Coordinates of C-alpha atoms in Angstrom, one line a residue:
Chain A
M534 CA 167.9 289.7 -75.8
T535 CA 169.6 293.0 -75.1
A536 CA 168.9 296.5 -76.3
N537 CA 171.7 296.1 -78.8
T538 CA 170.2 293.0 -80.3
T539 CA 168.0 293.9 -83.3
T540 CA 165.7 291.5 -85.0
D541 CA 164.1 291.4 -88.4
S542 CA 161.5 289.4 -90.1
T543 CA 164.0 286.6 -90.8
T544 CA 165.2 286.2 -87.1
R545 CA 164.1 282.8 -85.8
V546 CA 163.1 282.8 -82.1
E547 CA 162.0 279.8 -80.1
D548 CA 158.2 279.4 -80.2
L549 CA 157.0 279.3 -76.5
Y550 CA 153.4 279.7 -77.5
P551 CA 152.7 277.4 -80.5
S552 CA 149.2 277.8 -81.9
R553 CA 147.3 276.8 -85.1
I554 CA 149.4 273.7 -85.3
T555 CA 147.6 270.7 -83.6
Q556 CA 144.0 269.7 -84.1
Q557 CA 143.3 269.7 -80.4
P558 CA 143.2 272.9 -78.3
E559 CA 145.5 273.1 -75.3
F560 CA 145.8 275.4 -72.3
L561 CA 149.4 276.4 -72.0
E562 CA 150.8 278.2 -68.9
R563 CA 151.9 281.8 -69.4
R564 CA 155.7 281.9 -69.4
D565 CA 156.0 285.7 -68.9
P566 CA 155.2 288.2 -66.2
V567 CA 152.1 290.3 -66.5
V568 CA 153.4 293.3 -64.6
Y569 CA 157.1 294.1 -65.1
G570 CA 157.4 297.3 -63.0
D571 CA 156.4 298.3 -59.5
A572 CA 154.4 301.0 -57.7
Q573 CA 157.5 303.1 -57.1
N574 CA 158.0 303.8 -60.7
G575 CA 154.9 305.2 -62.3
P576 CA 151.5 306.6 -61.7
L577 CA 149.7 303.3 -60.9
N578 CA 149.5 302.5 -57.3
A579 CA 150.1 299.0 -55.8
E580 CA 146.4 298.1 -55.8
Q581 CA 145.9 299.1 -59.4
L582 CA 149.0 297.1 -60.4
E583 CA 147.7 294.1 -58.4
Q584 CA 144.4 294.4 -60.2
F585 CA 146.0 294.5 -63.6
D586 CA 148.1 291.5 -62.6
R587 CA 145.1 289.5 -61.4
D588 CA 142.5 290.4 -64.0
G589 CA 144.6 291.2 -67.0
F590 CA 143.0 294.6 -67.4
L591 CA 142.3 297.9 -65.6
L592 CA 139.4 300.3 -66.4
L593 CA 139.9 303.9 -65.6
P594 CA 136.4 305.6 -65.9
G595 CA 136.5 309.2 -67.1
F596 CA 140.2 309.2 -67.7
Y597 CA 139.8 312.0 -70.3
N598 CA 137.5 314.9 -69.5
D599 CA 134.7 316.2 -71.8
Q600 CA 137.0 318.7 -73.5
Q601 CA 139.6 316.1 -74.3
V602 CA 137.0 313.8 -75.6
A603 CA 135.5 316.6 -77.8
L604 CA 138.9 317.2 -79.4
C605 CA 139.1 313.5 -80.2
H606 CA 135.7 313.6 -81.8
Q607 CA 136.6 316.6 -83.9
E608 CA 139.5 314.6 -85.3
L609 CA 137.3 311.5 -85.8
D610 CA 134.9 313.6 -87.9
R611 CA 137.7 315.1 -89.9
L612 CA 139.1 311.7 -90.7
R613 CA 135.7 310.1 -91.5
D614 CA 134.8 312.9 -93.9
S615 CA 138.1 312.8 -95.7
A616 CA 137.9 311.0 -99.1
E617 CA 141.7 311.0 -99.1
T618 CA 141.8 309.2 -95.8
R619 CA 139.4 306.5 -96.9
Q620 CA 141.7 305.7 -99.9
R621 CA 144.8 305.2 -97.7
P622 CA 146.1 301.6 -97.3
E623 CA 145.7 302.1 -93.6
A624 CA 141.9 302.5 -94.0
I625 CA 139.4 299.7 -93.5
V626 CA 136.0 300.5 -95.0
E627 CA 132.6 299.0 -94.4
P628 CA 131.9 295.8 -96.5
N629 CA 128.7 297.4 -97.8
G630 CA 130.1 300.8 -98.8
S631 CA 132.8 303.3 -98.5
A632 CA 132.2 304.4 -94.9
L633 CA 135.4 304.4 -92.8
R634 CA 135.4 301.6 -90.2
S635 CA 139.0 301.7 -88.9
L636 CA 142.1 303.7 -89.7
F637 CA 145.5 302.3 -88.7
A638 CA 148.7 304.1 -87.8
V639 CA 146.8 307.1 -86.3
H640 CA 149.8 307.7 -83.9
R641 CA 151.7 309.0 -86.9
P642 CA 151.6 312.8 -87.1
E643 CA 151.3 312.7 -90.9
I644 CA 148.0 310.8 -90.5
S645 CA 146.7 312.6 -87.4
T646 CA 148.5 315.3 -85.3
R647 CA 145.8 315.1 -82.6
F648 CA 145.9 311.3 -82.2
S649 CA 149.7 311.2 -82.3
Q650 CA 149.5 313.6 -79.3
V651 CA 147.1 311.2 -77.5
A652 CA 149.4 308.3 -78.2
S653 CA 152.3 310.1 -76.5
D654 CA 150.2 311.5 -73.7
K655 CA 152.4 311.1 -70.6
R656 CA 149.4 310.2 -68.5
I657 CA 148.9 307.1 -70.6
L658 CA 152.5 306.3 -71.6
E659 CA 153.9 306.4 -68.1
M660 CA 151.3 303.8 -67.0
V661 CA 152.2 301.6 -69.9
M662 CA 156.0 301.9 -69.3
Q663 CA 155.3 301.1 -65.6
V664 CA 153.4 297.9 -66.4
L665 CA 156.0 296.8 -69.0
G666 CA 159.0 298.0 -67.0
S667 CA 160.8 299.4 -70.0
E668 CA 160.6 301.9 -72.8
V669 CA 158.0 301.1 -75.5
Y670 CA 157.3 301.6 -79.1
M671 CA 153.9 301.5 -81.0
H672 CA 153.2 298.0 -82.3
Q673 CA 149.9 299.0 -83.8
S674 CA 147.4 301.9 -83.5
R675 CA 144.0 302.6 -84.9
V676 CA 140.8 304.5 -84.5
N677 CA 137.6 302.3 -84.7
L678 CA 134.5 304.1 -85.9
K679 CA 131.6 302.0 -84.6
P680 CA 128.3 303.6 -85.5
G681 CA 125.0 302.5 -83.8
F682 CA 122.5 300.1 -85.3
A683 CA 124.8 298.1 -87.5
G684 CA 127.7 297.2 -85.2
K685 CA 128.8 293.6 -85.9
E686 CA 130.0 291.2 -83.2
F687 CA 133.7 290.5 -82.7
F688 CA 134.3 286.9 -81.5
W689 CA 136.4 286.0 -78.5
H690 CA 140.1 286.1 -79.0
S691 CA 143.5 286.9 -77.5
D692 CA 145.3 289.6 -79.5
F693 CA 148.6 288.0 -78.5
E694 CA 147.7 284.8 -80.3
T695 CA 147.4 286.6 -83.6
W696 CA 150.4 288.9 -83.1
H697 CA 152.5 285.9 -82.1
V698 CA 151.6 283.6 -84.9
E699 CA 151.2 286.1 -87.7
D700 CA 153.6 288.9 -86.7
G701 CA 156.3 287.1 -84.7
L702 CA 155.7 288.8 -81.4
P703 CA 157.8 286.5 -79.2
R704 CA 156.7 287.1 -75.6
M705 CA 153.8 288.6 -73.7
R706 CA 155.1 292.0 -72.9
T707 CA 152.7 294.2 -74.7
V708 CA 149.8 296.3 -73.4
S709 CA 146.7 297.6 -75.2
C710 CA 144.9 300.9 -74.4
S711 CA 141.4 301.5 -75.6
L712 CA 140.2 305.0 -75.1
L713 CA 136.4 305.0 -75.3
L714 CA 135.2 308.0 -77.3
D715 CA 131.5 307.2 -76.6
H716 CA 129.6 306.1 -73.6
N717 CA 129.7 302.3 -73.3
Y718 CA 126.5 301.0 -71.8
E719 CA 125.7 297.4 -70.9
F720 CA 123.5 297.3 -74.0
N721 CA 125.6 298.8 -76.8
A722 CA 128.0 295.9 -77.0
P723 CA 130.8 297.1 -74.8
L724 CA 134.1 295.1 -74.8
M725 CA 133.7 291.9 -72.7
L726 CA 136.7 290.4 -71.0
L727 CA 137.3 287.2 -69.1
P728 CA 139.2 288.4 -66.0
G729 CA 142.2 286.1 -65.3
S730 CA 142.1 284.5 -68.7
H731 CA 145.5 286.2 -69.6
R732 CA 147.3 283.6 -67.4
K733 CA 146.7 280.8 -69.8
F734 CA 147.4 280.6 -73.5
V735 CA 144.7 278.8 -75.4
T736 CA 146.0 277.4 -78.6
C737 CA 143.8 277.7 -81.6
I738 CA 143.0 275.2 -84.3
G739 CA 143.4 275.6 -88.1
Q740 CA 145.7 277.8 -90.2
A741 CA 144.7 281.3 -91.4
P742 CA 145.2 282.0 -95.1
E743 CA 147.7 284.6 -96.4
K744 CA 146.6 288.2 -96.1
H745 CA 144.1 287.2 -93.5
Y746 CA 144.3 290.7 -92.0
Q747 CA 142.3 292.2 -94.9
T748 CA 139.2 290.3 -93.8
S749 CA 139.9 289.6 -90.1
L750 CA 138.9 293.1 -89.1
K751 CA 135.5 292.6 -90.7
Q752 CA 134.9 289.2 -89.3
Q753 CA 137.1 287.1 -87.1
K754 CA 137.3 283.5 -88.4
Y755 CA 140.8 282.3 -87.5
G756 CA 142.8 282.5 -84.3
V757 CA 139.8 282.2 -82.1
P758 CA 139.4 279.6 -79.3
D759 CA 137.0 276.7 -79.9
P760 CA 133.6 276.7 -78.2
E761 CA 134.4 274.0 -75.6
S762 CA 137.5 275.9 -74.4
L763 CA 135.6 279.1 -74.2
T764 CA 132.7 277.5 -72.3
Q765 CA 135.2 276.2 -69.7
L766 CA 137.0 279.6 -69.5
V767 CA 133.8 281.6 -69.0
K768 CA 132.7 279.1 -66.3
E769 CA 136.1 279.6 -64.6
H770 CA 136.5 283.4 -65.0
G771 CA 133.1 284.9 -65.7
I772 CA 132.5 287.8 -68.0
T773 CA 133.2 291.5 -67.2
Q774 CA 131.8 294.3 -69.4
A775 CA 134.0 297.4 -69.8
T776 CA 131.3 300.0 -69.4
G777 CA 131.8 303.6 -68.7
P778 CA 131.4 307.2 -69.9
A779 CA 133.2 308.6 -73.0
G780 CA 136.8 309.3 -72.0
S781 CA 137.2 306.1 -70.0
L782 CA 140.5 304.3 -70.6
L783 CA 140.9 300.5 -70.6
L784 CA 144.4 299.1 -70.2
F785 CA 144.6 295.4 -71.0
D786 CA 147.2 292.7 -71.3
C787 CA 147.9 291.3 -74.8
N788 CA 146.7 287.9 -73.8
A789 CA 143.4 288.8 -72.2
L790 CA 140.5 287.1 -73.9
H791 CA 138.0 289.6 -75.1
G792 CA 135.2 290.1 -77.6
S793 CA 132.0 292.0 -78.2
N794 CA 128.4 291.4 -79.2
G795 CA 126.6 293.1 -82.1
N796 CA 124.9 296.4 -81.4
I797 CA 121.4 297.3 -82.6
T798 CA 121.1 300.3 -80.3
P799 CA 121.5 303.8 -81.7
F800 CA 124.5 304.3 -79.5
P801 CA 127.9 304.4 -81.3
R802 CA 131.0 302.9 -79.7
S803 CA 134.0 304.6 -81.3
N804 CA 137.4 304.2 -79.7
L805 CA 141.1 304.9 -80.1
F806 CA 143.3 301.8 -79.8
F807 CA 147.0 301.8 -79.1
V808 CA 149.2 298.8 -78.7
Y809 CA 152.5 299.5 -76.9
N810 CA 155.2 296.9 -77.0
S811 CA 158.3 296.7 -74.9
I812 CA 161.5 297.5 -76.7
W813 CA 162.7 294.1 -75.3
N814 CA 160.1 292.2 -77.1
Q815 CA 160.9 293.0 -80.8
L816 CA 159.1 291.1 -83.5
A817 CA 161.0 288.2 -85.1
K818 CA 160.0 285.9 -88.0
P819 CA 156.2 285.1 -87.8
F820 CA 155.5 281.7 -86.2
C821 CA 153.5 280.7 -89.3
N822 CA 154.8 280.4 -92.8
H823 CA 153.3 283.6 -94.0
Q824 CA 154.9 286.8 -95.1
P825 CA 155.0 289.5 -92.4
R826 CA 152.0 291.7 -92.3
P827 CA 152.3 295.4 -93.3
E828 CA 154.1 297.9 -91.1
F829 CA 150.8 299.6 -90.1
I830 CA 149.4 296.3 -88.7
A831 CA 152.6 295.2 -87.0
S832 CA 155.3 297.8 -86.8
R833 CA 159.0 296.8 -86.9
E834 CA 160.3 300.4 -86.2
F835 CA 161.6 299.3 -82.9
S836 CA 163.9 302.3 -82.5
N837 CA 160.9 304.7 -82.6
T838 CA 160.5 304.7 -78.8
M839 CA 157.6 306.7 -77.5
K840 CA 158.5 309.9 -75.6
P841 CA 156.0 311.1 -73.0
R842 CA 154.5 314.5 -73.7
E843 CA 151.8 316.7 -72.2
F844 CA 148.5 316.3 -74.1
I845 CA 146.4 319.4 -73.4
Chain B
M333 CA 82.1 294.3 -82.0
T334 CA 80.2 291.9 -79.6
A335 CA 80.9 288.3 -78.6
N336 CA 78.4 287.2 -81.1
T337 CA 80.1 288.9 -84.0
T338 CA 82.6 286.6 -85.7
T339 CA 85.1 287.7 -88.3
D340 CA 87.0 285.9 -90.9
S341 CA 89.9 286.8 -93.2
T342 CA 87.6 288.6 -95.6
T343 CA 86.0 290.9 -92.9
R344 CA 87.1 294.5 -93.5
V345 CA 87.7 296.6 -90.5
E346 CA 88.7 300.3 -90.3
D347 CA 92.5 300.7 -90.2
L348 CA 93.3 302.8 -87.2
Y349 CA 97.0 302.1 -87.4
P350 CA 98.0 302.3 -91.1
S351 CA 101.7 301.3 -91.7
R352 CA 103.9 300.4 -94.6
I353 CA 102.0 302.8 -96.8
T354 CA 103.6 306.2 -96.9
Q355 CA 107.3 306.9 -97.5
Q356 CA 107.6 309.1 -94.3
P357 CA 107.4 307.5 -90.9
E358 CA 104.8 308.9 -88.5
F359 CA 104.2 308.7 -84.8
L360 CA 100.5 308.0 -84.3
E361 CA 98.7 308.2 -80.9
R362 CA 97.6 304.9 -79.4
R363 CA 93.8 304.7 -79.7
D364 CA 93.4 301.8 -77.3
P365 CA 93.8 301.3 -73.5
V366 CA 96.9 299.4 -72.2
V367 CA 95.2 297.9 -69.1
Y368 CA 91.6 296.9 -69.5
G369 CA 91.0 295.4 -66.1
D370 CA 91.6 296.5 -62.5
A371 CA 93.3 295.4 -59.3
Q372 CA 90.1 293.8 -57.9
N373 CA 89.9 291.2 -60.6
G374 CA 93.1 289.3 -60.8
P375 CA 96.5 288.5 -59.2
L376 CA 98.3 291.7 -60.2
N377 CA 98.1 294.5 -57.6
A378 CA 97.5 298.2 -58.4
E379 CA 101.2 299.0 -58.5
Q380 CA 102.0 296.2 -61.0
L381 CA 99.1 297.3 -63.2
E382 CA 100.3 300.8 -63.1
Q383 CA 103.8 299.8 -64.0
F384 CA 102.5 297.7 -67.0
D385 CA 100.3 300.7 -68.0
R386 CA 103.3 303.1 -67.8
D387 CA 106.1 301.0 -69.2
G388 CA 104.3 298.6 -71.4
F389 CA 105.8 295.6 -69.7
L390 CA 106.3 293.9 -66.4
L391 CA 109.1 291.5 -65.4
L392 CA 108.5 288.9 -62.7
P393 CA 111.9 287.5 -61.7
G394 CA 111.9 283.8 -60.7
F395 CA 108.2 283.4 -61.5
Y396 CA 108.8 279.6 -62.1
N397 CA 110.9 277.7 -59.6
D398 CA 113.8 275.4 -60.5
Q399 CA 111.7 272.3 -60.7
Q400 CA 109.2 274.0 -63.1
V401 CA 112.1 275.3 -65.3
A402 CA 113.7 271.8 -65.3
L403 CA 110.4 270.3 -66.6
C404 CA 110.4 272.9 -69.4
H405 CA 114.0 272.1 -70.3
Q406 CA 113.2 268.4 -70.5
E407 CA 110.5 269.1 -73.0
L408 CA 112.8 271.5 -74.9
D409 CA 115.4 268.7 -75.2
R410 CA 112.7 266.2 -76.4
L411 CA 111.5 268.6 -79.1
R412 CA 115.0 269.5 -80.2
D413 CA 116.1 265.9 -80.6
S414 CA 113.0 264.8 -82.5
A415 CA 113.6 264.6 -86.2
E416 CA 109.8 264.4 -86.7
T417 CA 109.4 267.7 -84.9
R418 CA 112.0 269.4 -87.1
Q419 CA 110.0 268.4 -90.2
R420 CA 106.7 269.9 -89.0
P421 CA 105.6 273.0 -90.8
E422 CA 105.5 274.7 -87.4
A423 CA 109.3 274.2 -87.1
I424 CA 111.9 276.9 -88.1
V425 CA 115.4 275.5 -88.5
E426 CA 118.7 277.3 -88.5
P427 CA 119.8 278.8 -91.9
N428 CA 123.0 276.8 -91.8
G429 CA 121.7 273.4 -91.0
S430 CA 118.9 271.4 -89.5
A431 CA 119.0 272.4 -85.9
L432 CA 115.7 273.5 -84.5
R433 CA 115.5 277.3 -83.9
S434 CA 111.8 277.8 -83.1
L435 CA 108.7 275.7 -82.9
F436 CA 105.3 277.3 -83.2
A437 CA 101.9 276.2 -81.8
V438 CA 103.5 274.6 -78.7
H439 CA 100.3 275.3 -76.8
R440 CA 98.7 272.6 -78.7
P441 CA 98.6 269.3 -76.7
E442 CA 99.4 267.3 -79.9
I443 CA 102.7 269.2 -80.2
S444 CA 103.6 269.5 -76.5
T445 CA 101.6 268.3 -73.6
R446 CA 103.9 270.0 -71.2
F447 CA 103.9 273.4 -72.9
S448 CA 100.2 273.3 -73.4
Q449 CA 100.0 273.1 -69.6
V450 CA 102.3 276.1 -69.2
A451 CA 100.1 278.0 -71.7
S452 CA 97.0 277.4 -69.6
D453 CA 98.8 277.9 -66.2
K454 CA 96.3 279.8 -64.2
R455 CA 99.0 281.9 -62.6
I456 CA 99.9 283.3 -66.0
L457 CA 96.4 283.2 -67.6
E458 CA 94.7 285.1 -64.8
M459 CA 97.2 287.9 -65.1
V460 CA 96.7 288.2 -68.8
M461 CA 92.9 288.1 -68.5
Q462 CA 93.2 290.8 -65.9
V463 CA 95.3 293.1 -68.1
L464 CA 93.0 292.5 -71.1
G465 CA 89.8 292.6 -69.1
S466 CA 88.3 289.6 -71.0
E467 CA 88.7 286.0 -71.9
V468 CA 91.5 285.3 -74.3
Y469 CA 92.6 282.8 -76.9
M470 CA 96.1 282.0 -78.1
H471 CA 97.0 284.2 -81.1
Q472 CA 100.5 282.6 -81.4
S473 CA 102.8 280.5 -79.4
R474 CA 106.3 279.2 -79.8
V475 CA 109.4 278.0 -78.1
N476 CA 112.7 279.7 -79.2
L477 CA 115.9 277.7 -78.8
K478 CA 118.7 280.2 -78.6
P479 CA 122.0 278.6 -78.2
G480 CA 125.1 280.4 -77.1
F481 CA 127.9 281.7 -79.4
A482 CA 125.8 282.1 -82.5
G483 CA 122.7 284.0 -81.4
K484 CA 121.9 286.6 -84.1
E485 CA 120.5 290.0 -83.4
F486 CA 116.8 290.8 -83.7
F487 CA 116.2 294.4 -84.8
W488 CA 113.8 296.7 -83.0
H489 CA 110.1 296.2 -83.8
S490 CA 106.6 296.4 -82.4
D491 CA 104.9 293.0 -82.7
F492 CA 101.6 294.7 -83.2
E493 CA 102.8 296.4 -86.3
T494 CA 103.3 293.1 -88.0
W495 CA 100.3 291.4 -86.5
H496 CA 98.1 294.3 -87.6
V497 CA 99.4 294.7 -91.1
E498 CA 100.0 291.1 -92.0
D499 CA 97.4 289.3 -89.9
G500 CA 94.6 291.8 -89.5
L501 CA 94.8 292.2 -85.7
P502 CA 92.5 295.3 -85.5
R503 CA 93.3 296.8 -82.0
M504 CA 95.9 296.8 -79.3
R505 CA 94.4 294.3 -76.9
T506 CA 97.0 291.6 -76.9
V507 CA 99.6 290.6 -74.4
S508 CA 102.8 288.6 -74.9
C509 CA 104.4 286.4 -72.2
S510 CA 108.0 285.4 -72.5
L511 CA 109.1 282.7 -70.0
L512 CA 112.9 282.8 -69.7
L513 CA 114.2 279.2 -69.7
D514 CA 117.8 280.4 -69.1
H515 CA 119.5 283.1 -67.1
N516 CA 119.4 286.3 -69.0
Y517 CA 122.5 288.3 -68.1
E518 CA 123.3 291.8 -69.3
F519 CA 125.8 290.3 -71.7
N520 CA 124.0 287.4 -73.4
A521 CA 121.7 289.6 -75.4
P522 CA 118.6 289.8 -73.2
L523 CA 115.5 291.3 -74.7
M524 CA 115.7 295.1 -74.7
L525 CA 112.6 297.3 -74.4
L526 CA 111.9 301.0 -74.7
P527 CA 109.7 301.7 -71.7
G528 CA 106.7 303.8 -72.6
S529 CA 107.1 303.3 -76.4
H530 CA 103.8 301.3 -76.5
R531 CA 101.9 304.6 -76.3
K532 CA 102.9 305.6 -79.8
F533 CA 102.5 303.7 -83.0
V534 CA 105.5 304.2 -85.2
T535 CA 104.5 303.6 -88.9
C536 CA 107.0 301.7 -91.0
I537 CA 108.1 302.3 -94.5
G538 CA 108.1 299.8 -97.4
Q539 CA 106.0 296.7 -98.1
A540 CA 106.9 293.2 -97.1
P541 CA 106.9 290.6 -99.8
E542 CA 104.4 287.6 -99.6
K543 CA 105.4 284.8 -97.3
H544 CA 107.6 287.2 -95.5
Y545 CA 107.2 285.1 -92.3
Q546 CA 109.4 282.3 -93.7
T547 CA 112.4 284.6 -93.5
S548 CA 111.4 287.2 -90.9
L549 CA 112.2 284.9 -88.0
K550 CA 115.7 284.5 -89.3
Q551 CA 116.3 288.1 -90.1
Q552 CA 113.9 291.0 -89.6
K553 CA 113.9 293.3 -92.6
Y554 CA 110.4 294.7 -93.0
G555 CA 108.1 296.2 -90.4
V556 CA 110.9 297.8 -88.5
P557 CA 111.1 301.5 -87.6
D558 CA 113.6 303.7 -89.4
P559 CA 116.8 304.7 -87.6
E560 CA 115.8 308.4 -87.1
S561 CA 112.6 307.4 -85.4
L562 CA 114.4 304.9 -83.2
T563 CA 117.1 307.3 -82.2
Q564 CA 114.4 309.8 -81.1
L565 CA 112.5 307.1 -79.2
V566 CA 115.6 305.8 -77.4
K567 CA 116.4 309.4 -76.4
E568 CA 112.9 309.8 -75.1
H569 CA 112.4 306.4 -73.4
G570 CA 115.8 304.9 -72.7
I571 CA 116.5 301.2 -73.0
T572 CA 115.7 298.6 -70.3
Q573 CA 117.2 295.1 -70.5
A574 CA 114.9 292.2 -69.3
T575 CA 117.5 290.4 -67.2
G576 CA 116.8 287.7 -64.6
P577 CA 117.2 284.1 -63.6
A578 CA 115.7 281.2 -65.5
G579 CA 112.0 281.0 -64.7
S580 CA 111.5 284.8 -64.9
L581 CA 108.4 285.9 -66.8
L582 CA 108.1 289.0 -68.9
L583 CA 104.6 290.2 -69.7
F584 CA 104.6 292.9 -72.4
D585 CA 102.1 294.9 -74.5
C586 CA 101.8 294.0 -78.2
N587 CA 103.0 297.5 -79.1
A588 CA 106.1 297.8 -76.9
L589 CA 109.2 298.3 -79.0
H590 CA 111.8 295.6 -78.4
G591 CA 114.8 293.9 -79.9
S592 CA 117.9 292.0 -79.0
N593 CA 121.6 292.1 -79.8
G594 CA 123.6 289.2 -81.1
N595 CA 125.2 286.9 -78.5
I596 CA 128.8 285.6 -78.6
T597 CA 128.8 284.3 -75.1
P598 CA 128.4 280.6 -74.3
F599 CA 125.1 281.3 -72.4
P600 CA 122.0 280.3 -74.2
R601 CA 118.7 282.2 -74.1
S602 CA 115.9 279.9 -74.8
N603 CA 112.3 281.0 -74.0
L604 CA 108.7 280.1 -74.3
F605 CA 106.6 282.7 -76.0
F606 CA 102.8 283.0 -75.7
V607 CA 100.7 285.7 -77.3
Y608 CA 97.2 286.0 -75.8
N609 CA 94.6 288.0 -77.6
S610 CA 91.3 289.2 -76.2
I611 CA 88.3 287.5 -77.7
W612 CA 87.0 291.0 -78.4
N613 CA 89.9 291.6 -80.8
Q614 CA 89.4 288.9 -83.4
L615 CA 91.5 289.0 -86.6
A616 CA 90.0 290.5 -89.7
K617 CA 91.3 290.9 -93.2
P618 CA 95.0 291.7 -93.2
F619 CA 95.7 295.4 -93.7
C620 CA 98.0 294.7 -96.6
N621 CA 97.1 292.9 -99.8
H622 CA 98.6 289.6 -98.8
Q623 CA 97.0 286.2 -98.1
P624 CA 96.5 285.6 -94.4
R625 CA 99.5 283.9 -92.8
P626 CA 99.2 280.3 -91.6
E627 CA 97.1 279.4 -88.6
F628 CA 100.2 278.6 -86.5
I629 CA 101.5 282.1 -87.0
A630 CA 98.2 283.9 -86.5
S631 CA 95.4 281.8 -85.2
R632 CA 91.8 282.4 -86.2
E633 CA 90.4 279.8 -83.8
F634 CA 88.7 282.5 -81.7
S635 CA 86.4 280.1 -80.0
N636 CA 89.3 278.2 -78.4
T637 CA 89.2 280.3 -75.3
M638 CA 91.9 279.5 -72.8
K639 CA 90.8 277.9 -69.5
P640 CA 93.0 278.4 -66.5
R641 CA 94.4 275.2 -65.0
E642 CA 96.9 274.3 -62.3
F643 CA 100.4 273.7 -63.8
I644 CA 102.3 271.7 -61.2

């Protein structure tokens, strides 16, 4: 594939990571690099790149300062209190009411000027471009409002598995950034990762129904590894909790297995979530027989490359 | 009350801790000591007693050795695999099937010889009698089988609140022991406690329906503090996780607020749970208008005082 090649949702690409096909789970070897760039071309040093390569993630505690976090919280409050926002197709509301749970496409200025600035923050973007060794566009973005007391669990999964099968993301050349907007303690259900799990692709069993995305953000049922595979992976890799103060940034590979427990503590766990994809890894036809998911879940605006800007 | 006074489920006793009555939560002062004995009369030293008095709990990591834990696991397996056991009234099975979730009255030799020995283990019993400054009987006992992946959360509560309102436990002179049969990590939903919370009694709102106990072990809905009170308490006391290897023992006061998150990790969290009550704190008429709960939930066999024995 070259920069001149463009794909659309009918372009067929070889399926290097078949999933949800057989009835037996398999561990496939990763066929793609994890780090595409080097320490000479970006803000991450050799040790940090090595860590990302080895673990599949990198946690940067206190990446944003208190003032930057406060600006994000202001914007969070504005979006949560906006009845108009809750009615957007990009909004996911709580099952038991109308409270906003997630809002997609927050990198778009028409949805949030502030969050579009964070999405293009050169301090973030230059790290991502360094890891992926190319220019990037936004595959998906969202803000997750996770209040205390009622936070539900999110079962173990590889984001790549879903993006590959349901969206046609061909290769592993995609990085997620989670900006923690609240302190993540050990006990308010921080993200858990299996370090090193990104080097294997664990195939999943069963087929997701059409429009799966409308429920999958509330409860994950498809595209999750089976308990036996997970037990083996946890034994092999252990579990790391991504704890840290508000403003911490977690960079993680698209194929890193992660999940989170429920949260009965009063401490919320809101975060901004940006998924950057290499321009050399454009979406093709989904590797299942479904219609492509909406643009705000899996963008096909490949030419909208992100331009690094100063945040504040 | 003296040793010669006996109560039954019709004996009316003054309600020093009224709960589930008003529509506004209140913080009442504790009217009872926490530690009734002293360092001269038992295995706990002054520092440990002080810690229990201050925090409302005491964690003893590795209290049982591997061999003792293994014997408990053998017994756990036997009970889980017994169809006869699952059909006992003392058995609580999973909502979605017939798997054993909890089994009550495991201190009774006719239910479990092994666990009856643990319940009378002098190393445990002498600590409990020291804290309570008297002989004790078993108010409630159970084994909780908590498998990995599917562990549900258990919302914050004071055991005393329920035992007082629903069982007629008059005063705070009751100690719980949780013997961890699996390693409790930070991430497999260990018990969380609010250290110091046992010094206040937080009244709850709303009345539980009759036979509440049949569902309360599956999901706690009544007898839990309101979110505002909890937020204030957590701010004041912080959260401590009771983590430790299998065989660790947690002693905690009946009024210590505690709860646990859900658990998506493969790591189970089984435990033995014994509630020892002072013989000077016999159950009276429940402080609500319900019938007394069954004997295996709230024993009235006050004369069955526990006699310390060697375990193994």
